[in-house]
PDB file of C-alpha atoms in Angstrom:
ATOM      1  CA  CYS D   1       5.192  19.143 -13.395  1.00  0.00           C
ATOM      2  CA  ILE D   2       3.140  22.294 -13.688  1.00  0.00           C
ATOM      3  CA  PHE D   3       0.986  21.719 -10.602  1.00  0.00           C
ATOM      4  CA  GLU D   4       4.013  21.927  -8.361  1.00  0.00           C
ATOM      5  CA  ARG D   5       4.920  25.432  -9.501  1.00  0.00           C
ATOM      6  CA  ASP D   6       4.119  28.535  -7.540  1.00  0.00           C
ATOM      7  CA  GLY D   7       1.483  30.985  -8.704  1.00  0.00           C
ATOM      8  CA  ASP D   8      -2.003  30.701 -10.095  1.00  0.00           C
ATOM      9  CA  THR D   9      -1.261  28.989 -13.403  1.00  0.00           C
ATOM     10  CA  GLY D  10      -0.980  25.456 -12.019  1.00  0.00           C
ATOM     11  CA  LYS D  11      -4.067  25.920  -9.864  1.00  0.00           C
ATOM     12  CA  LYS D  12      -6.110  27.138 -12.830  1.00  0.00           C
ATOM     13  CA  ILE D  13      -5.076  24.164 -14.962  1.00  0.00           C
ATOM     14  CA  GLU D  14      -5.742  21.721 -12.135  1.00  0.00           C
ATOM     15  CA  GLY D  15      -9.140  23.316 -11.594  1.00  0.00           C
ATOM     16  CA  ALA D  16      -9.941  23.042 -15.287  1.00  0.00           C
ATOM     17  CA  LEU D  17      -8.987  19.350 -15.280  1.00  0.00           C
ATOM     18  CA  ARG D  18     -11.211  18.647 -12.297  1.00  0.00           C
ATOM     19  CA  THR D  19     -14.125  20.444 -13.959  1.00  0.00           C
ATOM     20  CA  GLN D  20     -13.656  18.610 -17.240  1.00  0.00           C
ATOM     21  CA  MET D  21     -13.433  15.181 -15.624  1.00  0.00           C
ATOM     22  CA  SER D  22     -16.357  15.803 -13.281  1.00  0.00           C
ATOM     23  CA  ARG D  23     -18.574  16.263 -16.333  1.00  0.00           C
ATOM     24  CA  LEU D  24     -18.009  12.659 -17.350  1.00  0.00           C
ATOM     25  CA  GLY D  25     -21.099  10.793 -16.243  1.00  0.00           C
ATOM     26  CA  GLY D  26     -21.756  12.958 -13.203  1.00  0.00           C
ATOM     27  CA  SER D  27     -18.628  11.612 -11.583  1.00  0.00           C
ATOM     28  CA  THR D  28     -16.221  12.924  -9.026  1.00  0.00           C
ATOM     29  CA  ALA D  29     -12.690  13.606 -10.246  1.00  0.00           C
ATOM     30  CA  ASN D  30      -9.405  14.233  -8.498  1.00  0.00           C
ATOM     31  CA  ILE D  31      -5.685  14.526  -8.983  1.00  0.00           C
ATOM     32  CA  ILE D  32      -3.570  11.779  -7.368  1.00  0.00           C
ATOM     33  CA  ASP D  33      -0.118  12.650  -8.588  1.00  0.00           C
ATOM     34  CA  ALA D  34      -0.344  16.123 -10.115  1.00  0.00           C
ATOM     35  CA  SER D  35       2.254  15.326 -12.753  1.00  0.00           C
ATOM     36  CA  THR D  36       0.989  11.949 -13.973  1.00  0.00           C
ATOM     37  CA  ILE D  37      -2.298  10.548 -12.630  1.00  0.00           C
ATOM     38  CA  THR D  38      -5.950  11.570 -12.429  1.00  0.00           C
ATOM     39  CA  TRP D  39      -8.913   9.537 -11.256  1.00  0.00           C
ATOM     40  CA  GLN D  40     -12.636   9.557 -11.802  1.00  0.00           C
ATOM     41  CA  SER D  41     -15.313   8.080  -9.538  1.00  0.00           C
ATOM     42  CA  LYS D  42     -18.737   7.212 -10.928  1.00  0.00           C
ATOM     43  CA  LYS D  43     -21.749   6.083  -8.879  1.00  0.00           C
ATOM     44  CA  HIS D  44     -24.155   3.366 -10.016  1.00  0.00           C
ATOM     45  CA  LYS D  45     -27.524   2.902  -8.307  1.00  0.00           C
ATOM     46  CA  TYR D  46     -30.542   0.773  -9.126  1.00  0.00           C
ATOM     47  CA  SER D  47     -33.289  -1.003  -7.217  1.00  0.00           C
ATOM     48  CA  TRP D  48     -36.273  -3.279  -7.702  1.00  0.00           C
ATOM     49  CA  ASP D  49     -39.214  -3.801  -5.346  1.00  0.00           C
ATOM     50  CA  GLY D  50     -39.995  -7.480  -4.995  1.00  0.00           C
ATOM     51  CA  ILE D  51     -40.399 -10.360  -2.548  1.00  0.00           C
ATOM     52  CA  PRO D  52     -37.500 -10.136  -2.119  1.00  0.00           C
ATOM     53  CA  GLY D  53     -36.290  -7.035  -3.927  1.00  0.00           C
ATOM     54  CA  TYR D  54     -32.847  -5.500  -4.225  1.00  0.00           C
ATOM     55  CA  ASP D  55     -31.008  -2.196  -3.791  1.00  0.00           C
ATOM     56  CA  VAL D  56     -27.597  -1.763  -5.402  1.00  0.00           C
ATOM     57  CA  ASP D  57     -25.273   1.186  -4.882  1.00  0.00           C
ATOM     58  CA  TYR D  58     -21.656   0.960  -5.970  1.00  0.00           C
ATOM     59  CA  GLU D  59     -18.789   3.155  -7.080  1.00  0.00           C
ATOM     60  CA  ILE D  60     -16.453   2.488 -10.001  1.00  0.00           C
ATOM     61  CA  LEU D  61     -13.041   4.101  -9.987  1.00  0.00           C
ATOM     62  CA  SER D  62     -11.167   4.837 -13.212  1.00  0.00           C
ATOM     63  CA  ILE D  63      -7.528   5.890 -13.488  1.00  0.00           C
ATOM     64  CA  PHE D  64      -6.098   8.067 -16.284  1.00  0.00           C
ATOM     65  CA  SER D  65      -2.613   9.161 -17.285  1.00  0.00           C
ATOM     66  CA  ASP D  66      -0.766  10.642 -20.226  1.00  0.00           C
ATOM     67  CA  PHE D  67       2.447   9.293 -18.717  1.00  0.00           C
ATOM     68  CA  TYR D  68       1.668   5.620 -18.004  1.00  0.00           C
ATOM     69  CA  ASP D  69       0.390   3.257 -20.707  1.00  0.00           C
ATOM     70  CA  GLY D  70      -2.101   0.450 -20.207  1.00  0.00           C
ATOM     71  CA  LEU D  71      -4.080   1.868 -17.305  1.00  0.00           C
ATOM     72  CA  ASP D  72      -7.306   0.846 -19.020  1.00  0.00           C
ATOM     73  CA  GLU D  73      -6.382  -2.719 -18.057  1.00  0.00           C
ATOM     74  CA  ILE D  74      -6.487  -1.642 -14.414  1.00  0.00           C
ATOM     75  CA  ASN D  75      -9.851   0.024 -14.951  1.00  0.00           C
ATOM     76  CA  ARG D  76     -11.303  -3.139 -16.487  1.00  0.00           C
ATOM     77  CA  VAL D  77     -10.125  -5.278 -13.567  1.00  0.00           C
ATOM     78  CA  ILE D  78     -11.631  -2.939 -10.969  1.00  0.00           C
ATOM     79  CA  SER D  79     -14.880  -2.486 -12.879  1.00  0.00           C
ATOM     80  CA  GLY D  80     -15.303  -6.213 -13.435  1.00  0.00           C
ATOM     81  CA  GLU D  81     -14.651  -7.296  -9.859  1.00  0.00           C
ATOM     82  CA  VAL D  82     -16.795  -4.584  -8.272  1.00  0.00           C
ATOM     83  CA  THR D  83     -19.659  -4.812 -10.780  1.00  0.00           C
ATOM     84  CA  THR D  84     -20.024  -8.611 -10.918  1.00  0.00           C
ATOM     85  CA  PRO D  85     -21.631  -8.984  -7.447  1.00  0.00           C
ATOM     86  CA  ALA D  86     -23.954  -6.086  -8.282  1.00  0.00           C
ATOM     87  CA  LEU D  87     -25.141  -7.875 -11.428  1.00  0.00           C
ATOM     88  CA  ASP D  88     -25.645 -11.088  -9.483  1.00  0.00           C
ATOM     89  CA  PHE D  89     -28.235  -9.340  -7.326  1.00  0.00           C
ATOM     90  CA  LYS D  90     -30.472  -8.918 -10.383  1.00  0.00           C
ATOM     91  CA  SER D  91     -31.039 -12.678 -10.428  1.00  0.00           C
ATOM     92  CA  ILE D  92     -33.306 -12.147  -7.404  1.00  0.00           C
ATOM     93  CA  LYS D  93     -36.070 -11.335  -9.922  1.00  0.00           C
ATOM     94  CA  PHE D  94     -36.067 -14.987 -11.001  1.00  0.00           C
ATOM     95  CA  TYR D  95     -36.059 -16.393  -7.463  1.00  0.00           C
ATOM     96  CA  GLN D  96     -39.071 -14.785  -5.823  1.00  0.00           C
ATOM     97  CA  MET D  97     -40.166 -16.359  -2.532  1.00  0.00           C
ATOM     98  CA  PRO D  98     -43.803 -15.522  -1.694  1.00  0.00           C
ATOM     99  CA  ASP D  99     -43.783 -18.201   1.011  1.00  0.00           C
ATOM    100  CA  MET D 100     -41.177 -16.180   2.932  1.00  0.00           C
ATOM    101  CA  TYR D 101     -41.890 -12.557   1.968  1.00  0.00           C
ATOM    102  CA  ASN D 102     -44.924 -10.428   1.138  1.00  0.00           C
ATOM    103  CA  PHE D 103     -45.652  -6.796   0.290  1.00  0.00           C
ATOM    104  CA  GLY D 104     -47.177  -6.246   3.694  1.00  0.00           C
ATOM    105  CA  GLN D 105     -43.714  -6.496   5.237  1.00  0.00           C
ATOM    106  CA  ASN D 106     -41.440  -3.524   5.760  1.00  0.00           C
ATOM    107  CA  ARG D 107     -39.521  -2.995   2.503  1.00  0.00           C
ATOM    108  CA  HIS D 108     -36.190  -3.091   4.344  1.00  0.00           C
ATOM    109  CA  MET D 109     -36.897  -6.573   5.692  1.00  0.00           C
ATOM    110  CA  ARG D 110     -37.714  -7.975   2.236  1.00  0.00           C
ATOM    111  CA  THR D 111     -34.913  -6.261   0.319  1.00  0.00           C
ATOM    112  CA  SER D 112     -31.381  -7.537  -0.256  1.00  0.00           C
ATOM    113  CA  TRP D 113     -28.677  -4.992  -0.970  1.00  0.00           C
ATOM    114  CA  TYR D 114     -25.124  -4.529  -2.160  1.00  0.00           C
ATOM    115  CA  SER D 115     -22.996  -1.447  -1.504  1.00  0.00           C
ATOM    116  CA  ALA D 116     -19.386  -0.824  -2.550  1.00  0.00           C
ATOM    117  CA  GLY D 117     -17.343   2.345  -2.172  1.00  0.00           C
ATOM    118  CA  CYS D 118     -13.702   3.324  -1.962  1.00  0.00           C
ATOM    119  CA  GLY D 119     -11.470   6.078  -0.697  1.00  0.00           C
ATOM    120  CA  ALA D 120      -9.017   8.068  -2.774  1.00  0.00           C
ATOM    121  CA  PRO D 121      -6.399   5.977  -4.617  1.00  0.00           C
ATOM    122  CA  ASN D 122      -2.849   6.139  -3.358  1.00  0.00           C
ATOM    123  CA  VAL D 123       0.228   6.343  -5.576  1.00  0.00           C
ATOM    124  CA  SER D 124       3.594   5.559  -4.025  1.00  0.00           C
ATOM    125  CA  GLY D 125       6.356   5.754  -6.592  1.00  0.00           C
ATOM    126  CA  ARG D 126       5.086   3.407  -9.322  1.00  0.00           C
ATOM    127  CA  ILE D 127       2.656   1.511  -7.084  1.00  0.00           C
ATOM    128  CA  LEU D 128      -1.094   2.203  -7.199  1.00  0.00           C
ATOM    129  CA  SER D 129      -3.268   1.092  -4.289  1.00  0.00           C
ATOM    130  CA  ILE D 130      -7.070   1.204  -3.963  1.00  0.00           C
ATOM    131  CA  ALA D 131      -9.196  -0.146  -1.094  1.00  0.00           C
ATOM    132  CA  TYR D 132     -12.921  -0.855  -1.390  1.00  0.00           C
ATOM    133  CA  SER D 133     -15.308  -1.284   1.530  1.00  0.00           C
ATOM    134  CA  ILE D 134     -18.199  -3.619   0.641  1.00  0.00           C
ATOM    135  CA  ASP D 135     -21.463  -4.379   2.441  1.00  0.00           C
ATOM    136  CA  THR D 136     -24.156  -6.889   1.550  1.00  0.00           C
ATOM    137  CA  TYR D 137     -27.433  -7.835   3.170  1.00  0.00           C
ATOM    138  CA  GLY D 138     -29.734 -10.767   2.501  1.00  0.00           C
ATOM    139  CA  ALA D 139     -33.403  -9.958   2.978  1.00  0.00           C
ATOM    140  CA  GLY D 140     -34.518 -10.863   6.493  1.00  0.00           C
ATOM    141  CA  ALA D 141     -31.016 -11.596   7.805  1.00  0.00           C
ATOM    142  CA  ALA D 142     -29.963 -10.636  11.332  1.00  0.00           C
ATOM    143  CA  HIS D 143     -27.292  -8.220  10.122  1.00  0.00           C
ATOM    144  CA  PRO D 144     -25.338  -7.135   7.020  1.00  0.00           C
ATOM    145  CA  ASN D 145     -21.994  -8.611   6.018  1.00  0.00           C
ATOM    146  CA  HIS D 146     -18.953  -6.416   5.552  1.00  0.00           C
ATOM    147  CA  TRP D 147     -15.619  -7.061   3.873  1.00  0.00           C
ATOM    148  CA  PHE D 148     -12.794  -5.393   1.985  1.00  0.00           C
ATOM    149  CA  GLN D 149     -11.535  -5.676  -1.574  1.00  0.00           C
ATOM    150  CA  THR D 150      -8.142  -4.170  -2.297  1.00  0.00           C
ATOM    151  CA  PHE D 151      -6.416  -3.556  -5.619  1.00  0.00           C
ATOM    152  CA  ASN D 152      -2.654  -3.063  -5.835  1.00  0.00           C
ATOM    153  CA  PHE D 153      -0.861  -2.541  -9.132  1.00  0.00           C
ATOM    154  CA  VAL D 154       2.557  -1.751 -10.513  1.00  0.00           C
ATOM    155  CA  LEU D 155       2.091   1.111 -12.987  1.00  0.00           C
ATOM    156  CA  ASP D 156       5.080   0.386 -15.221  1.00  0.00           C
ATOM    157  CA  PRO D 157       4.722  -2.253 -16.458  1.00  0.00           C
ATOM    158  CA  VAL D 158       1.051  -2.635 -15.521  1.00  0.00           C
ATOM    159  CA  MET D 159       0.741  -5.746 -13.343  1.00  0.00           C
ATOM    160  CA  ARG D 160      -1.290  -6.710 -10.300  1.00  0.00           C
ATOM    161  CA  ILE D 161       0.204  -7.430  -6.889  1.00  0.00           C
ATOM    162  CA  ARG D 162      -2.114 -10.153  -5.653  1.00  0.00           C
ATOM    163  CA  SER D 163      -0.377 -11.186  -2.451  1.00  0.00           C
ATOM    164  CA  LEU D 164       1.526  -9.330   0.226  1.00  0.00           C
ATOM    165  CA  ARG D 165       3.972 -12.211   0.086  1.00  0.00           C
ATOM    166  CA  GLU D 166       5.187 -10.995  -3.320  1.00  0.00           C
ATOM    167  CA  LEU D 167       6.850  -7.962  -1.733  1.00  0.00           C
ATOM    168  CA  PHE D 168       9.274 -10.007   0.346  1.00  0.00           C
ATOM    169  CA  GLU D 169      12.489 -11.892  -0.265  1.00  0.00           C
ATOM    170  CA  HIS D 170      12.494 -13.619   3.122  1.00  0.00           C
ATOM    171  CA  HIS D 171       8.965 -15.019   3.321  1.00  0.00           C
ATOM    172  CA  GLU D 172       9.139 -16.867   6.642  1.00  0.00           C
ATOM    173  CA  LYS D 173      10.720 -14.001   8.577  1.00  0.00           C
ATOM    174  CA  ALA D 174       8.385 -11.484   6.960  1.00  0.00           C
ATOM    175  CA  LEU D 175       5.306 -13.528   7.870  1.00  0.00           C
ATOM    176  CA  GLU D 176       6.417 -13.813  11.498  1.00  0.00           C
ATOM    177  CA  LEU D 177       7.009 -10.082  11.744  1.00  0.00           C
ATOM    178  CA  ILE D 178       3.663  -9.225  10.091  1.00  0.00           C
ATOM    179  CA  GLN D 179       1.807 -11.663  12.330  1.00  0.00           C
ATOM    180  CA  GLU D 180       3.411 -10.184  15.447  1.00  0.00           C
ATOM    181  CA  LYS D 181       2.661  -6.590  14.434  1.00  0.00           C
ATOM    182  CA  CYS D 182      -0.928  -7.283  13.368  1.00  0.00           C
ATOM    183  CA  ARG D 183      -1.762  -9.257  16.498  1.00  0.00           C
ATOM    184  CA  LYS D 184      -0.327  -6.493  18.652  1.00  0.00           C
ATOM    185  CA  ASP D 185      -2.414  -3.836  16.882  1.00  0.00           C
ATOM    186  CA  ILE D 186      -5.613  -5.922  17.071  1.00  0.00           C
ATOM    187  CA  ILE D 187      -5.136  -6.585  20.783  1.00  0.00           C
ATOM    188  CA  SER D 188      -4.505  -2.883  21.354  1.00  0.00           C
ATOM    189  CA  GLU D 189      -7.734  -1.978  19.527  1.00  0.00           C
ATOM    190  CA  LEU D 190      -9.717  -4.481  21.590  1.00  0.00           C
ATOM    191  CA  GLU D 191      -8.295  -3.090  24.827  1.00  0.00           C
ATOM    192  CA  ILE D 192      -9.179   0.459  23.788  1.00  0.00           C
ATOM    193  CA  LEU D 193     -12.718  -0.560  22.826  1.00  0.00           C
ATOM    194  CA  ASN D 194     -13.462  -2.835  25.746  1.00  0.00           C
ATOM    195  CA  GLY D 195     -10.979  -2.073  28.502  1.00  0.00           C
ATOM    196  CA  PRO D 196      -8.686  -4.466  30.416  1.00  0.00           C
ATOM    197  CA  GLY D 197      -9.577  -8.143  30.353  1.00  0.00           C
ATOM    198  CA  LEU D 198      -9.981  -8.453  26.613  1.00  0.00           C
ATOM    199  CA  PRO D 199      -8.992 -10.327  24.635  1.00  0.00           C
ATOM    200  CA  ASP D 200      -9.465 -13.474  26.719  1.00  0.00           C
ATOM    201  CA  ASN D 201      -8.069 -16.875  25.793  1.00  0.00           C
ATOM    202  CA  SER D 202     -10.827 -17.742  23.333  1.00  0.00           C
ATOM    203  CA  MET D 203     -10.431 -14.387  21.584  1.00  0.00           C
ATOM    204  CA  MET D 204      -6.672 -14.834  21.404  1.00  0.00           C
ATOM    205  CA  GLU D 205      -7.272 -18.121  19.588  1.00  0.00           C
ATOM    206  CA  TRP D 206      -9.594 -16.281  17.170  1.00  0.00           C
ATOM    207  CA  ILE D 207      -6.905 -13.664  16.503  1.00  0.00           C
ATOM    208  CA  THR D 208      -4.256 -16.354  15.992  1.00  0.00           C
ATOM    209  CA  GLN D 209      -6.397 -18.288  13.525  1.00  0.00           C
ATOM    210  CA  GLY D 210      -7.284 -15.104  11.633  1.00  0.00           C
ATOM    211  CA  THR D 211      -3.601 -14.270  11.112  1.00  0.00           C
ATOM    212  CA  LYS D 212      -2.170 -17.776  10.652  1.00  0.00           C
ATOM    213  CA  ASN D 213      -0.887 -17.567   7.052  1.00  0.00           C
ATOM    214  CA  TRP D 214      -0.270 -15.254   4.108  1.00  0.00           C
ATOM    215  CA  GLU D 215      -3.839 -15.649   2.846  1.00  0.00           C
ATOM    216  CA  CYS D 216      -5.058 -13.920   6.011  1.00  0.00           C
ATOM    217  CA  PHE D 217      -3.318 -10.745   4.834  1.00  0.00           C
ATOM    218  CA  ASP D 218      -4.701 -10.662   1.289  1.00  0.00           C
ATOM    219  CA  GLN D 219      -6.609  -7.410   1.835  1.00  0.00           C
ATOM    220  CA  PHE D 220      -3.866  -4.804   2.084  1.00  0.00           C
ATOM    221  CA  SER D 221      -3.175  -1.311   0.828  1.00  0.00           C
ATOM    222  CA  LEU D 222       0.173   0.355   0.225  1.00  0.00           C
ATOM    223  CA  ASN D 223       0.988   3.883   1.335  1.00  0.00           C
ATOM    224  CA  LYS D 224       4.162   5.897   0.883  1.00  0.00           C
ATOM    225  CA  GLU D 225       5.329   5.037   4.392  1.00  0.00           C
ATOM    226  CA  TYR D 226       3.516   1.892   5.487  1.00  0.00           C
ATOM    227  CA  ILE D 227       1.408  -1.150   4.624  1.00  0.00           C
ATOM    228  CA  THR D 228      -2.137  -1.285   5.995  1.00  0.00           C
ATOM    229  CA  ILE D 229      -3.777  -4.694   6.407  1.00  0.00           C
ATOM    230  CA  LEU D 230      -7.567  -4.876   6.691  1.00  0.00           C
ATOM    231  CA  PHE D 231      -9.563  -7.481   8.613  1.00  0.00           C
ATOM    232  CA  PRO D 232     -13.353  -7.708   8.144  1.00  0.00           C
ATOM    233  CA  PRO D 233     -15.742  -8.778  10.921  1.00  0.00           C
ATOM    234  CA  TYR D 234     -15.412 -12.434  11.942  1.00  0.00           C
ATOM    235  CA  GLN D 235     -11.808 -12.796  10.735  1.00  0.00           C
ATOM    236  CA  VAL D 236     -10.075 -11.931  14.006  1.00  0.00           C
ATOM    237  CA  ALA D 237     -13.014 -11.319  16.360  1.00  0.00           C
ATOM    238  CA  ALA D 238     -16.772 -11.678  16.643  1.00  0.00           C
ATOM    239  CA  TYR D 239     -19.035  -9.620  14.388  1.00  0.00           C
ATOM    240  CA  ALA D 240     -19.979  -7.283  17.243  1.00  0.00           C
ATOM    241  CA  PHE D 241     -16.387  -6.029  17.460  1.00  0.00           C
ATOM    242  CA  GLY D 242     -16.436  -4.807  13.854  1.00  0.00           C
ATOM    243  CA  SER D 243     -13.485  -4.646  11.483  1.00  0.00           C
ATOM    244  CA  PHE D 244      -9.826  -4.131  12.350  1.00  0.00           C
ATOM    245  CA  SER D 245      -6.720  -2.784  10.670  1.00  0.00           C
ATOM    246  CA  ALA D 246      -2.991  -2.908  11.305  1.00  0.00           C
ATOM    247  CA  SER D 247      -0.189  -0.777   9.860  1.00  0.00           C
ATOM    248  CA  ILE D 248       3.442  -1.738   9.346  1.00  0.00           C
ATOM    249  CA  ALA D 249       6.013   0.916   8.487  1.00  0.00           C
ATOM    250  CA  TYR D 250       8.396   0.046   5.663  1.00  0.00           C
ATOM    251  CA  LYS D 251      11.314   0.948   7.895  1.00  0.00           C
ATOM    252  CA  GLU D 252      10.356  -2.006  10.125  1.00  0.00           C
ATOM    253  CA  ILE D 253      10.567  -4.541   7.291  1.00  0.00           C
ATOM    254  CA  ILE D 254      12.829  -2.956   4.673  1.00  0.00           C
ATOM    255  CA  ASP D 255      15.551  -5.575   5.220  1.00  0.00           C
ATOM    256  CA  LEU D 256      13.101  -8.338   4.256  1.00  0.00           C
ATOM    257  CA  MET D 257      11.686  -6.755   1.096  1.00  0.00           C
ATOM    258  CA  ARG D 258      12.621  -7.529  -2.490  1.00  0.00           C
ATOM    259  CA  GLU D 259      14.843  -4.928  -4.076  1.00  0.00           C
ATOM    260  CA  PRO D 260      12.630  -4.361  -7.171  1.00  0.00           C
ATOM    261  CA  PHE D 261       9.706  -3.332  -4.954  1.00  0.00           C
ATOM    262  CA  LEU D 262      11.875  -0.976  -2.946  1.00  0.00           C
ATOM    263  CA  SER D 263      12.810   0.663  -6.239  1.00  0.00           C
ATOM    264  CA  LEU D 264       9.180   0.853  -7.330  1.00  0.00           C
ATOM    265  CA  PHE D 265       8.277   2.521  -4.049  1.00  0.00           C
ATOM    266  CA  ARG D 266      11.281   4.837  -4.447  1.00  0.00           C
ATOM    267  CA  TYR D 267      12.191   3.932  -0.907  1.00  0.00           C
ATOM    268  CA  PRO D 268      14.246   5.506   0.494  1.00  0.00           C
ATOM    269  CA  SER D 269      13.287   8.684  -1.391  1.00  0.00           C
TER     270      SER D 269
END
């Protein structure tokens, strides 16, 4: 693992790798795990002026490794799921609506858009986790829509973790604990944002409904120490309150997790 050694040699090699990868399509490159994983981020932007028109701006992440095989399968999954909505926006050309829009209107009000970006990938043991933040807007709408798309994979063998439920041996107990922790964190965020008095009874019902089953926790990312669950606007509160997140440390739920996943996480280290 040369990048973990002291001295300038590792830094020079790491720097050379970053430079080489950044030349690929004008992308941004980084090292996740200095010994095994690199990643490349490439931006895609296009627009068309119509009635309505569209603006599309999205980021595609690619993972590379000389250590793990089959990562191209991960890259194809991410590229396909992030690119498909962007391609759908092009159909606007065939559904022009001159009765609703005209070129005298402000371009923003007659333009639909799609935007998708992500933070740095996270590798924990042999688990890869990537979280996308996605925004869309329909021309003339009152406000944009925002949601999350997360990707979690086992690196060896390459397989996708589609549900948080998969990590646990004791599903019922795990769900109860996750619900309790998430509701507590959401309530705490609301109190910080709005002061005492919130959430009221109607908001508590909203929070309960937005965390009622495993499907409510489908957008999650995995860190070395904790699970982060993401909630877009409208899921647990009104749009005006924005999005929410909750984190659960592995040490709080380790007794409920399946042994193979504990090994994959290398927990405890």
